[in-house]
Coordinates of C-alpha atoms in Angstrom, one line a residue:
M1 CA -3.7 -14.1 -28.9
K2 CA -7.4 -13.7 -29.8
K3 CA -8.4 -14.7 -26.3
L4 CA -5.8 -12.3 -24.8
W5 CA -7.1 -9.5 -26.9
K6 CA -10.7 -10.1 -25.8
S7 CA -9.8 -10.5 -22.1
N8 CA -7.5 -7.5 -21.7
K9 CA -7.6 -5.1 -24.7
P10 CA -6.0 -2.2 -22.8
M11 CA -2.9 -4.3 -21.9
V12 CA -2.6 -5.5 -25.5
A13 CA -2.9 -1.9 -26.8
T14 CA -0.2 -0.9 -24.3
L15 CA 2.2 -3.5 -25.5
V16 CA 1.6 -2.5 -29.2
S17 CA 2.2 1.1 -28.2
G18 CA 5.5 0.1 -26.5
A19 CA 6.6 -1.8 -29.6
L20 CA 5.8 1.2 -31.9
I21 CA 7.9 3.4 -29.6
L22 CA 10.9 1.1 -30.1
L23 CA 10.3 1.1 -33.8
G24 CA 10.1 4.9 -33.8
I25 CA 13.4 5.2 -31.9
L26 CA 15.0 2.9 -34.4
L27 CA 13.7 4.9 -37.4
N28 CA 14.9 8.2 -35.8
Y29 CA 18.3 6.6 -35.3
Q30 CA 18.4 5.8 -39.0
G31 CA 17.6 9.5 -39.8
M32 CA 14.0 9.0 -40.8
E33 CA 12.6 11.7 -38.5
T34 CA 9.3 12.3 -40.3
L35 CA 8.5 8.6 -40.4
S36 CA 9.5 8.1 -36.8
A37 CA 7.3 11.0 -35.8
A38 CA 4.4 9.3 -37.6
V39 CA 5.1 6.1 -35.7
F40 CA 5.2 7.9 -32.4
V41 CA 1.8 9.5 -33.2
L42 CA 0.4 6.1 -34.0
S43 CA 1.8 4.8 -30.7
F44 CA 0.2 7.8 -29.0
I45 CA -3.2 7.0 -30.6
I46 CA -3.2 3.2 -29.9
G47 CA -1.8 3.5 -26.4
G48 CA -4.0 6.4 -25.3
F49 CA -7.3 5.6 -27.0
H50 CA -8.7 3.5 -24.1
Q51 CA -7.6 5.9 -21.3
A52 CA -8.7 9.0 -23.3
T53 CA -12.1 7.7 -24.1
E54 CA -12.6 6.5 -20.5
G55 CA -11.6 9.9 -19.2
I56 CA -13.8 11.9 -21.6
R57 CA -16.7 9.6 -20.9
D58 CA -16.3 9.9 -17.2
T59 CA -16.0 13.7 -17.5
W60 CA -19.1 14.0 -19.7
K61 CA -21.2 11.6 -17.6
N62 CA -20.3 12.8 -14.1
K63 CA -19.5 16.4 -15.0
R64 CA -16.1 16.1 -13.3
L65 CA -12.5 16.3 -14.4
N66 CA -10.0 13.4 -13.9
V67 CA -6.4 12.6 -14.3
D68 CA -6.9 11.0 -17.7
I69 CA -7.6 14.4 -19.1
L70 CA -4.4 15.8 -17.6
M71 CA -2.3 13.0 -19.2
V72 CA -3.8 13.4 -22.6
L73 CA -3.3 17.2 -22.5
A74 CA 0.3 16.8 -21.4
A75 CA 1.1 14.3 -24.2
I76 CA -0.6 16.6 -26.8
G77 CA 1.3 19.6 -25.4
A78 CA 4.7 17.8 -25.7
S79 CA 3.9 16.7 -29.2
L80 CA 3.0 20.3 -30.3
I81 CA 6.5 21.5 -29.5
G82 CA 8.1 18.5 -31.3
Y83 CA 8.7 16.2 -28.4
W84 CA 7.1 13.2 -30.1
L85 CA 9.0 10.6 -28.3
E86 CA 8.3 12.1 -24.9
G87 CA 4.6 12.4 -25.7
A88 CA 4.5 8.8 -26.8
L89 CA 6.4 7.6 -23.7
L90 CA 4.0 9.5 -21.5
I91 CA 1.0 7.8 -23.0
F92 CA 2.7 4.4 -23.0
I93 CA 3.5 4.5 -19.3
F94 CA 0.2 6.1 -18.4
S95 CA -1.5 3.3 -20.4
L96 CA 0.6 0.7 -18.7
S97 CA -0.4 1.9 -15.2
G98 CA -4.1 2.1 -16.3
S99 CA -3.9 -1.5 -17.6
L100 CA -2.4 -2.6 -14.3
E101 CA -5.2 -0.9 -12.4
E102 CA -7.8 -2.7 -14.7
Y103 CA -5.9 -5.9 -14.0
A104 CA -6.2 -5.3 -10.3
T105 CA -10.0 -4.7 -10.7
N106 CA -10.4 -7.8 -12.8
K107 CA -8.3 -9.8 -10.3
S108 CA -10.5 -8.7 -7.5
T109 CA -13.6 -10.0 -9.3
E110 CA -12.1 -13.4 -9.9
A111 CA -13.8 -14.7 -6.7
I112 CA -17.2 -13.8 -8.2
T113 CA -16.2 -15.2 -11.6
A114 CA -15.1 -18.5 -10.0
L115 CA -18.3 -18.7 -8.0
M116 CA -20.5 -18.0 -11.1
K117 CA -18.8 -20.9 -12.9
V118 CA -20.0 -23.5 -10.4
V119 CA -23.6 -22.4 -10.6
P120 CA -25.6 -25.2 -12.4
T121 CA -27.9 -24.1 -15.2
T122 CA -30.2 -27.2 -15.3
A123 CA -31.8 -29.6 -12.8
K124 CA -33.3 -33.0 -12.9
R125 CA -36.9 -32.6 -11.7
Y126 CA -39.3 -35.4 -10.9
L127 CA -42.7 -35.5 -12.6
S128 CA -45.8 -36.7 -10.9
S129 CA -45.3 -40.0 -12.7
N130 CA -41.9 -40.2 -10.9
Q131 CA -40.1 -39.8 -14.3
L132 CA -37.2 -37.3 -14.5
E133 CA -37.1 -34.3 -16.7
E134 CA -34.2 -31.8 -17.2
V135 CA -35.3 -28.2 -16.7
S136 CA -33.6 -24.8 -16.4
I137 CA -33.0 -23.9 -12.7
E138 CA -35.2 -20.8 -13.3
E139 CA -38.1 -23.2 -13.9
L140 CA -37.8 -24.8 -10.4
Q141 CA -40.7 -24.1 -8.1
I142 CA -40.8 -24.3 -4.3
G143 CA -41.9 -27.9 -3.4
D144 CA -40.4 -29.5 -6.5
R145 CA -38.6 -32.8 -5.9
V146 CA -35.1 -32.9 -7.6
L147 CA -32.4 -35.5 -8.1
V148 CA -28.8 -34.6 -7.6
P149 CA -26.5 -37.2 -9.0
K150 CA -23.1 -38.0 -7.5
G151 CA -20.5 -35.4 -8.4
E152 CA -23.0 -32.7 -9.5
S153 CA -24.0 -29.4 -7.9
V154 CA -27.1 -28.8 -6.0
P155 CA -29.2 -26.6 -8.3
T156 CA -31.0 -24.5 -5.7
D157 CA -31.6 -24.3 -2.0
G158 CA -33.7 -27.1 -0.4
I159 CA -33.9 -29.8 2.2
L160 CA -32.5 -33.4 2.0
L161 CA -35.2 -36.0 1.5
G162 CA -32.9 -39.0 2.1
S163 CA -31.3 -40.2 5.3
R164 CA -27.8 -38.8 4.8
A165 CA -25.5 -37.1 2.3
L166 CA -22.0 -35.7 2.1
L167 CA -21.5 -32.3 0.4
D168 CA -18.6 -30.1 -0.5
E169 CA -19.7 -26.6 0.7
S170 CA -16.5 -24.8 -0.1
A171 CA -18.3 -22.6 -2.6
I172 CA -20.4 -21.2 0.3
T173 CA -18.1 -21.3 3.3
G174 CA -14.6 -21.7 1.9
E175 CA -14.3 -24.7 4.1
S176 CA -12.6 -27.6 2.3
I177 CA -13.8 -30.4 4.7
P178 CA -17.0 -32.0 3.4
K179 CA -20.2 -31.5 5.4
E180 CA -22.3 -34.4 6.5
K181 CA -26.1 -33.9 6.2
K182 CA -29.0 -35.9 7.5
A183 CA -32.7 -36.0 6.7
T184 CA -34.4 -32.5 6.4
D185 CA -31.1 -30.7 6.7
D186 CA -30.6 -27.6 4.5
L187 CA -28.9 -28.0 1.2
Y188 CA -27.4 -25.0 -0.6
A189 CA -27.2 -24.2 -4.3
S190 CA -23.8 -24.9 -5.9
T191 CA -22.6 -27.2 -3.2
I192 CA -21.4 -30.5 -4.6
N193 CA -22.8 -34.0 -3.8
L194 CA -19.8 -36.2 -3.1
Q195 CA -21.6 -39.5 -2.5
E196 CA -24.5 -41.4 -4.2
A197 CA -27.4 -39.6 -5.8
I198 CA -29.7 -37.8 -3.4
Q199 CA -33.2 -36.4 -3.6
M200 CA -34.1 -32.9 -2.3
E201 CA -37.1 -30.7 -2.0
V202 CA -36.8 -27.1 -3.4
T203 CA -37.4 -24.4 -0.8
K204 CA -36.1 -21.4 -2.7
R205 CA -36.2 -20.1 -6.2
S206 CA -32.8 -19.8 -7.9
K207 CA -32.7 -16.0 -7.6
D208 CA -33.3 -16.2 -3.8
T209 CA -30.7 -18.8 -2.8
L210 CA -28.0 -18.2 -0.3
F211 CA -25.4 -18.5 -3.1
A212 CA -27.2 -15.9 -5.2
N213 CA -27.2 -13.6 -2.1
I214 CA -23.5 -14.1 -1.6
I215 CA -22.8 -13.1 -5.2
R216 CA -24.9 -10.0 -5.0
L217 CA -23.3 -9.1 -1.7
V218 CA -19.7 -9.3 -3.0
Q219 CA -20.6 -7.5 -6.2
T220 CA -22.2 -4.7 -4.1
A221 CA -19.1 -4.5 -1.9
Q222 CA -16.8 -4.1 -4.9
N223 CA -18.9 -1.2 -6.0
T224 CA -19.0 0.5 -2.6
P225 CA -15.8 2.4 -2.0
S226 CA -14.1 3.0 1.4
H227 CA -14.2 6.3 3.1
T228 CA -10.6 7.0 2.0
A229 CA -11.3 6.1 -1.6
S230 CA -14.5 8.2 -1.6
L231 CA -12.5 11.2 -0.2
I232 CA -9.8 10.8 -2.8
N233 CA -12.3 10.6 -5.6
R234 CA -14.1 13.8 -4.4
L235 CA -10.7 15.6 -4.2
E236 CA -9.7 14.5 -7.7
N237 CA -12.0 16.9 -9.5
T238 CA -10.8 19.9 -7.4
Y239 CA -7.2 18.8 -7.7
V240 CA -7.3 18.5 -11.5
K241 CA -8.9 22.0 -11.8
V242 CA -6.1 23.5 -9.6
V243 CA -3.5 21.8 -11.8
L244 CA -5.1 23.1 -15.0
V245 CA -5.1 26.6 -13.6
M246 CA -1.6 26.4 -12.2
V247 CA 0.1 25.1 -15.4
P248 CA -0.6 28.1 -17.6
L249 CA 0.3 30.5 -14.7
M250 CA 3.6 28.7 -14.2
I251 CA 4.3 28.9 -18.0
A252 CA 3.8 32.6 -17.8
V253 CA 6.1 32.8 -14.7
F254 CA 8.8 30.8 -16.5
Y255 CA 8.5 32.9 -19.7
W256 CA 8.1 36.4 -18.4
G257 CA 9.4 36.1 -14.8
L258 CA 12.4 33.9 -15.4
D259 CA 13.1 34.9 -19.0
W260 CA 13.2 31.3 -20.2
T261 CA 12.5 30.7 -23.9
W262 CA 9.0 29.9 -25.0
N263 CA 9.8 26.3 -25.9
E264 CA 11.5 25.7 -22.5
S265 CA 8.7 27.4 -20.6
F266 CA 6.0 25.5 -22.4
Y267 CA 8.0 22.3 -22.0
R268 CA 8.4 22.8 -18.3
G269 CA 4.7 23.4 -18.1
M270 CA 4.0 20.1 -19.8
V271 CA 6.4 18.4 -17.3
L272 CA 4.5 20.1 -14.5
L273 CA 1.2 19.0 -15.9
T274 CA 2.5 15.4 -15.9
V275 CA 4.2 15.2 -12.5
A276 CA 1.6 17.1 -10.6
S277 CA -1.2 14.8 -11.8
P278 CA -2.6 12.7 -8.9
C279 CA -2.6 9.4 -10.7
A280 CA -0.8 7.5 -7.9
L281 CA -2.9 9.3 -5.3
V282 CA -6.1 8.3 -7.0
A283 CA -4.9 4.7 -7.2
S284 CA -3.9 4.6 -3.5
A285 CA -7.1 3.1 -2.1
T286 CA -9.4 1.5 -4.6
P287 CA -7.1 -1.4 -5.9
A288 CA -6.1 -2.2 -2.4
T289 CA -9.7 -2.2 -1.1
L290 CA -10.9 -4.4 -4.0
S291 CA -8.1 -6.9 -3.4
A292 CA -8.9 -7.1 0.3
I293 CA -12.6 -7.7 -0.4
S294 CA -11.8 -10.3 -3.0
H295 CA -9.4 -12.2 -0.7
A296 CA -11.8 -12.0 2.2
A297 CA -14.6 -13.5 0.0
K298 CA -12.4 -16.5 -0.8
Q299 CA -12.0 -17.0 3.0
G300 CA -15.8 -17.0 3.6
I301 CA -15.7 -13.4 5.0
L302 CA -18.3 -11.2 3.1
F303 CA -18.3 -7.4 3.4
K304 CA -21.0 -5.1 2.2
G305 CA -18.5 -2.5 1.0
G306 CA -15.2 -0.9 1.4
I307 CA -16.5 1.2 4.3
A308 CA -17.1 -2.0 6.3
I309 CA -13.7 -3.5 5.8
E310 CA -12.0 -0.1 6.5
N311 CA -14.1 0.4 9.7
F312 CA -13.4 -3.1 11.0
G313 CA -9.8 -2.1 12.0
R314 CA -11.1 1.0 13.9
I315 CA -13.5 -1.0 16.2
D316 CA -12.8 -0.2 19.8
C317 CA -15.8 -2.0 21.4
M318 CA -17.2 -5.4 20.3
A319 CA -20.5 -6.6 21.7
F320 CA -21.4 -10.3 21.5
D321 CA -24.6 -12.3 21.7
K322 CA -24.1 -15.4 23.8
T323 CA -26.0 -18.4 22.4
G324 CA -24.7 -19.6 19.1
T325 CA -22.1 -16.8 18.9
L326 CA -19.8 -17.2 21.9
T327 CA -21.2 -20.6 22.8
E328 CA -22.1 -23.7 20.7
G329 CA -25.8 -23.0 21.1
K330 CA -26.4 -26.5 22.3
P331 CA -26.3 -27.5 26.0
R332 CA -23.9 -30.2 27.1
V333 CA -23.9 -32.3 30.3
T334 CA -21.1 -31.1 32.4
N335 CA -21.9 -32.8 35.8
F336 CA -23.6 -36.1 36.7
N337 CA -24.3 -37.0 40.3
R338 CA -26.2 -39.9 41.8
K339 CA -26.9 -41.6 45.2
P340 CA -24.1 -44.0 45.9
E341 CA -26.4 -47.0 46.3
T342 CA -28.1 -46.4 42.9
D343 CA -26.9 -48.4 39.9
P344 CA -25.7 -46.0 37.3
S345 CA -26.6 -48.3 34.4
I346 CA -30.3 -48.3 35.7
I347 CA -30.3 -44.5 35.8
F348 CA -28.9 -44.3 32.3
A349 CA -31.5 -46.8 31.0
I350 CA -34.4 -45.0 32.7
V351 CA -33.3 -41.6 31.3
E352 CA -32.9 -43.0 27.8
S353 CA -36.3 -44.6 27.9
L354 CA -37.9 -41.4 29.1
E355 CA -36.2 -39.0 26.7
H356 CA -35.6 -41.2 23.6
D357 CA -38.2 -39.5 21.3
S358 CA -38.1 -36.0 22.6
T359 CA -36.8 -33.2 20.4
H360 CA -36.1 -30.7 23.2
P361 CA -32.5 -29.4 23.3
I362 CA -32.1 -30.7 26.9
A363 CA -33.2 -34.2 25.8
S364 CA -30.7 -34.1 23.0
A365 CA -27.9 -33.2 25.4
L366 CA -28.9 -36.0 27.8
L367 CA -29.0 -38.5 25.0
A368 CA -25.6 -37.4 23.7
F369 CA -24.2 -37.9 27.2
L370 CA -25.8 -41.4 27.4
R371 CA -24.2 -42.5 24.1
E372 CA -20.9 -42.4 25.9
Q373 CA -22.1 -44.6 28.7
E374 CA -22.6 -48.4 29.1
Y375 CA -26.0 -49.7 29.9
S376 CA -28.8 -51.9 28.5
S377 CA -32.0 -50.4 27.2
I378 CA -35.3 -51.0 29.1
T379 CA -39.0 -50.3 28.4
L380 CA -41.0 -48.1 30.8
E381 CA -44.7 -48.5 31.4
D382 CA -47.2 -45.7 31.5
R383 CA -44.7 -43.2 30.0
E384 CA -46.2 -39.7 29.9
D385 CA -44.8 -36.5 28.5
L386 CA -46.1 -33.5 30.5
T387 CA -45.1 -30.8 28.1
G388 CA -43.5 -27.9 29.8
F389 CA -42.8 -29.8 33.0
G390 CA -41.1 -33.2 32.5
L391 CA -41.7 -36.9 31.8
T392 CA -42.8 -39.8 34.0
G393 CA -42.9 -43.5 33.6
T394 CA -43.1 -46.8 35.6
Y395 CA -40.4 -49.4 35.9
Q396 CA -40.6 -52.4 38.3
N397 CA -43.5 -50.9 40.2
S398 CA -41.6 -47.6 40.9
Q399 CA -42.5 -44.3 39.4
W400 CA -39.7 -42.4 37.8
K401 CA -39.8 -38.7 37.0
I402 CA -37.4 -36.4 35.2
G403 CA -37.5 -32.6 34.9
K404 CA -36.5 -29.3 36.4
E405 CA -36.7 -28.4 40.1
P406 CA -40.3 -27.1 40.2
F407 CA -41.6 -30.4 38.7
I408 CA -39.6 -32.8 40.9
L409 CA -39.2 -31.0 44.2
T410 CA -42.8 -30.6 45.5
S411 CA -42.0 -31.0 49.2
P412 CA -39.2 -29.7 51.5
A413 CA -38.8 -33.3 52.7
Q414 CA -37.4 -34.3 49.4
R415 CA -34.2 -32.3 49.9
N416 CA -31.0 -34.3 50.2
E417 CA -27.3 -34.0 49.5
L418 CA -27.9 -34.2 45.7
V419 CA -30.4 -31.3 45.9
D420 CA -28.0 -29.2 47.9
E421 CA -25.2 -29.9 45.4
A422 CA -27.5 -29.0 42.6
S423 CA -28.1 -25.6 44.2
H424 CA -24.4 -24.9 43.9
L425 CA -24.3 -25.9 40.3
Q426 CA -27.2 -23.6 39.6
E427 CA -25.3 -20.7 41.1
D428 CA -22.6 -21.4 38.5
G429 CA -25.2 -20.8 35.8
K430 CA -25.9 -24.4 35.0
T431 CA -29.3 -25.9 34.2
V432 CA -30.0 -28.9 36.5
I433 CA -32.2 -31.8 35.6
Y434 CA -33.5 -34.0 38.4
L435 CA -34.3 -37.7 38.3
S436 CA -36.5 -39.1 41.0
K437 CA -37.7 -42.6 42.0
D438 CA -40.9 -42.6 44.0
D439 CA -40.4 -38.9 44.7
E440 CA -36.8 -39.4 46.0
V441 CA -34.1 -37.6 44.0
V442 CA -31.6 -40.2 43.0
A443 CA -29.6 -38.4 40.3
T444 CA -28.9 -35.0 38.8
F445 CA -27.6 -33.8 35.5
A446 CA -26.1 -30.3 35.1
L447 CA -26.0 -28.8 31.7
L448 CA -24.3 -25.8 30.2
D449 CA -24.1 -24.2 26.8
T450 CA -20.3 -24.4 26.5
P451 CA -18.1 -21.8 24.8
K452 CA -16.8 -22.3 21.3
T453 CA -13.3 -23.7 21.3
D454 CA -11.8 -20.5 19.8
A455 CA -13.9 -18.1 21.9
K456 CA -11.5 -17.5 24.7
A457 CA -8.5 -17.0 22.4
T458 CA -10.5 -14.6 20.3
I459 CA -11.5 -12.5 23.3
A460 CA -7.9 -12.4 24.5
F461 CA -6.8 -11.2 21.0
L462 CA -9.4 -8.4 21.0
K463 CA -8.4 -7.3 24.5
E464 CA -4.7 -7.3 23.6
N465 CA -5.7 -4.8 20.8
N466 CA -7.5 -2.5 23.3
I467 CA -10.9 -3.5 22.1
H468 CA -13.5 -3.5 24.9
T469 CA -15.5 -6.8 25.0
I470 CA -19.0 -7.1 26.3
M471 CA -21.6 -9.9 26.1
I472 CA -25.3 -9.0 25.8
T473 CA -27.5 -12.0 26.4
G474 CA -31.1 -12.9 27.3
D475 CA -29.9 -15.6 29.6
H476 CA -30.1 -15.2 33.4
E477 CA -27.5 -13.6 35.5
A478 CA -25.7 -16.7 36.8
T479 CA -25.2 -18.2 33.3
A480 CA -24.0 -15.0 31.9
A481 CA -21.6 -14.5 34.8
T482 CA -20.1 -18.0 34.3
I483 CA -19.5 -17.6 30.6
A484 CA -18.2 -14.0 31.0
K485 CA -15.7 -15.2 33.6
E486 CA -14.6 -18.2 31.7
L487 CA -13.9 -16.2 28.5
G488 CA -12.4 -13.2 30.2
L489 CA -14.9 -10.7 28.9
N490 CA -14.6 -7.1 30.1
E491 CA -18.3 -7.0 31.1
Y492 CA -21.7 -8.6 30.4
R493 CA -25.3 -7.7 30.5
A494 CA -27.9 -10.4 31.3
N495 CA -31.7 -10.8 31.0
C496 CA -31.8 -8.6 27.9
L497 CA -34.7 -8.6 25.4
P498 CA -33.8 -8.0 21.7
E499 CA -35.0 -4.3 21.9
E500 CA -32.9 -3.8 25.1
K501 CA -29.7 -4.9 23.2
T502 CA -30.3 -1.9 20.9
H503 CA -30.5 0.5 23.8
I504 CA -27.3 -0.9 25.3
L505 CA -25.5 -0.5 22.0
K506 CA -26.6 3.2 21.9
E507 CA -25.2 3.6 25.4
L508 CA -21.9 2.1 24.3
Q509 CA -21.7 4.4 21.3
Q510 CA -21.7 7.3 23.7
T511 CA -18.4 6.0 25.1
Y512 CA -16.7 4.3 22.2
Q513 CA -16.1 5.7 18.7
M514 CA -16.7 2.4 16.7
V515 CA -19.0 -0.2 18.3
S516 CA -19.6 -3.5 16.6
M517 CA -22.2 -6.2 17.4
V518 CA -21.6 -9.9 16.7
G519 CA -24.7 -12.1 16.5
D520 CA -26.4 -14.9 14.6
G521 CA -28.4 -12.6 12.4
I522 CA -31.8 -13.7 13.6
N523 CA -32.9 -12.4 17.0
D524 CA -29.9 -10.0 16.9
A525 CA -31.0 -8.3 13.7
P526 CA -32.0 -5.0 15.4
A527 CA -28.7 -4.7 17.3
L528 CA -26.7 -5.6 14.1
A529 CA -28.5 -2.9 12.2
H530 CA -27.9 -0.2 14.9
S531 CA -24.2 -1.0 15.4
D532 CA -21.4 0.8 13.6
V533 CA -20.2 -2.6 12.2
G534 CA -22.7 -5.4 12.4
I535 CA -21.1 -8.9 12.2
A536 CA -23.3 -11.9 11.5
M537 CA -21.9 -15.4 12.4
G538 CA -22.6 -18.4 10.1
G539 CA -24.5 -16.3 7.5
G540 CA -26.9 -19.0 6.3
T541 CA -29.8 -16.7 7.2
D542 CA -31.3 -14.1 4.8
I543 CA -31.6 -11.7 7.7
A544 CA -27.8 -11.8 8.2
M545 CA -27.3 -10.7 4.6
Q546 CA -29.8 -7.9 5.0
T547 CA -28.7 -6.4 8.3
A548 CA -25.0 -7.2 8.9
D549 CA -22.1 -5.3 7.4
V550 CA -19.9 -8.4 7.7
V551 CA -20.9 -12.0 7.4
L552 CA -18.6 -14.8 8.6
M553 CA -19.8 -17.8 6.6
K554 CA -17.7 -20.3 8.5
D555 CA -19.2 -19.4 11.9
E556 CA -15.8 -19.4 13.6
L557 CA -14.8 -16.7 16.0
H558 CA -11.1 -16.7 15.2
Y559 CA -12.0 -15.1 11.8
L560 CA -12.8 -11.9 13.8
A561 CA -9.1 -11.7 14.6
Y562 CA -8.1 -12.5 11.0
T563 CA -10.5 -9.8 9.6
Y564 CA -9.3 -7.2 12.1
E565 CA -5.7 -7.8 11.0
L566 CA -6.7 -7.8 7.3
S567 CA -8.5 -4.4 7.8
N568 CA -5.4 -3.0 9.5
K569 CA -3.2 -4.2 6.7
L570 CA -5.5 -2.5 4.2
R571 CA -5.2 0.7 6.3
R572 CA -1.4 0.5 6.4
I573 CA -1.1 -0.2 2.7
T574 CA -3.5 2.7 1.8
L575 CA -1.5 5.1 4.1
Q576 CA 1.8 3.9 2.6
N577 CA 0.4 4.6 -0.9
I578 CA -0.9 8.0 0.0
L579 CA 2.3 9.2 1.6
F580 CA 4.4 7.7 -1.1
S581 CA 2.3 9.4 -3.8
L582 CA 2.4 12.8 -2.2
I583 CA 6.2 12.6 -1.6
V584 CA 6.8 11.6 -5.3
I585 CA 4.6 14.4 -6.6
L586 CA 6.3 17.1 -4.4
F587 CA 9.8 15.8 -5.3
L588 CA 9.1 15.8 -9.0
I589 CA 7.5 19.2 -8.9
G590 CA 10.6 20.6 -7.2
A591 CA 12.9 18.8 -9.5
N592 CA 11.1 20.3 -12.5
L593 CA 11.2 23.8 -11.1
F594 CA 15.0 23.5 -10.8
Q595 CA 15.2 21.9 -14.3
Y596 CA 16.7 18.7 -12.9
I597 CA 14.4 16.4 -14.8
N598 CA 13.0 16.2 -18.4
L599 CA 9.7 14.9 -19.5
P600 CA 10.7 11.2 -19.9
L601 CA 12.1 11.1 -16.4
G602 CA 9.0 13.0 -15.1
V603 CA 6.8 10.4 -16.8
I604 CA 8.8 7.5 -15.5
G605 CA 8.8 8.9 -11.9
H606 CA 5.2 9.8 -11.9
E607 CA 3.7 6.8 -13.7
G608 CA 6.2 4.5 -12.1
S609 CA 4.9 5.6 -8.7
T610 CA 1.4 4.8 -9.9
I611 CA 2.4 1.3 -10.9
L612 CA 4.2 0.7 -7.6
V613 CA 1.1 1.9 -5.7
I614 CA -1.2 -0.5 -7.6
L615 CA 1.2 -3.4 -7.1
N616 CA 1.4 -2.6 -3.4
G617 CA -2.4 -2.8 -3.2
L618 CA -2.4 -6.1 -5.1
R619 CA -0.5 -7.6 -2.2
L620 CA -3.8 -7.9 -0.3
L621 CA -4.9 -10.6 -2.8
L622 CA -2.6 -12.8 -0.8
G623 CA -4.3 -11.8 2.5
I624 CA -2.2 -11.9 5.7
K625 CA -0.1 -14.6 7.3
K626 CA -2.4 -16.5 9.6
K627 CA -1.3 -16.4 13.3
P628 CA -3.0 -19.3 15.0
L629 CA -4.8 -18.2 18.2
D630 CA -3.8 -20.1 21.3
T631 CA -7.0 -22.1 22.0

């Protein structure tokens, strides 16, 4: 009970208020009217204290009126004319709706609370003598060497010093499948070491880690309302003033214009004060937005605020970077051709010997291709790496060369069927690597940065929802055309420098109302910043946190579709809440004017609608039903 009191005092106060109302009804039934009135007043004070103080504090601090003030005035007014039970019921149900709204807010911050719990407070740091000392994570300095035992959390961002590791990165990405790491790979604070103890080198202070940035980003998002919530909050002050003016005017009309008794006129004024209050309207957007942001954070989708998640569903043009966004960012061998009389195992062995210690992405792609082939390794003589051109070496008195066309084809006489076929591959946007033996081309390898597995299905989903899709890339025309055609994009722009991407976005904004840019958050930072909704993929970069409105931590394109549907569900629920709130207010005002309802029914109808609106918004904590894209 003590824990419950500390964690949710308003709800406990509401329950006590409700119990006192039942006691007051029982006492009144026994004929103890004075005592029952005292109990109702006590219920009034206990149930309304939190809401009243919050309302008065908000009014004083922001110099604006709010619905809390209206409810307190209505309850006091009902009590003044002897309607103790009605006043207590009004405060009880109003307090209940306020407690539920606070519950919604607390529920929306559970993602942050859960994240905070996995942040380690200490780390095991190596001294110069190679001994270990336990220190606070705030004491860690860049360059420190740290031990992370099996089952413990990584204390801060760094790089792996060992050969391999297996980590649970679900706190960062939401992905339940453990991530394998190799030497010098990045390690992130609060991820969990699943295998034997590892050593790491600190690269960031605890306050600057990716994890700390995530927490700050979600906290900021929860404090940044959507356009709809901001509009409703701005209207609340004016609305409350109108109600405060209209109530005494209507009491005067009831008393002098309709010849009702003073008690009846004042009573109807208190009912009007209750039912006309915009409690449900005020609660239409904020709980729903907070719930959506909280759910998205658990899925690894980070928003900078309610505006970002609201705008996502209004996007009508989505621009994409190519490399690392629509494509894997790593070239892959798609075609291998050779002269028929040449032994493929010799070709593979030569290429492996030439490229074995190169770190170039093309070399990595060739070596990945060779790992799937059968051959025996050989050793070349006079191997030479001509940086920027290619590699050469000697095997069995023959000179072998590997590289792109300008390096290999130095004479028209070298052209053969392989070279002609390579020209066609290049027209398809592929990068061709030539292998020659004594200046004769004997094999070619065509490479292409292939699309991500979910890219085509994601583009199809966007087009089905009337979102114009465009790829803006720095790659040459042929490559861009190939990728655009394969994915079914509406259009593409090639050979674009980073600053040109910004100009293209501005052009698109002249045609479309809401233009988003999807990129990796590094070279696309200017475009992300200038778009209406900047979306960074794989937000492991600080620049992504700084410039993007949305960060997809899992680096998977199908989450664009998920986020779009989540945004639209938020919009639908908010619209439902607004329309429902207005209809209930108008109905109750009309029913009061015709004397069809009393104060208890008005309270139940008005505050009941507020509770329903809040519960409807809380549905977004469950997210949406995932519809797998056809990949």
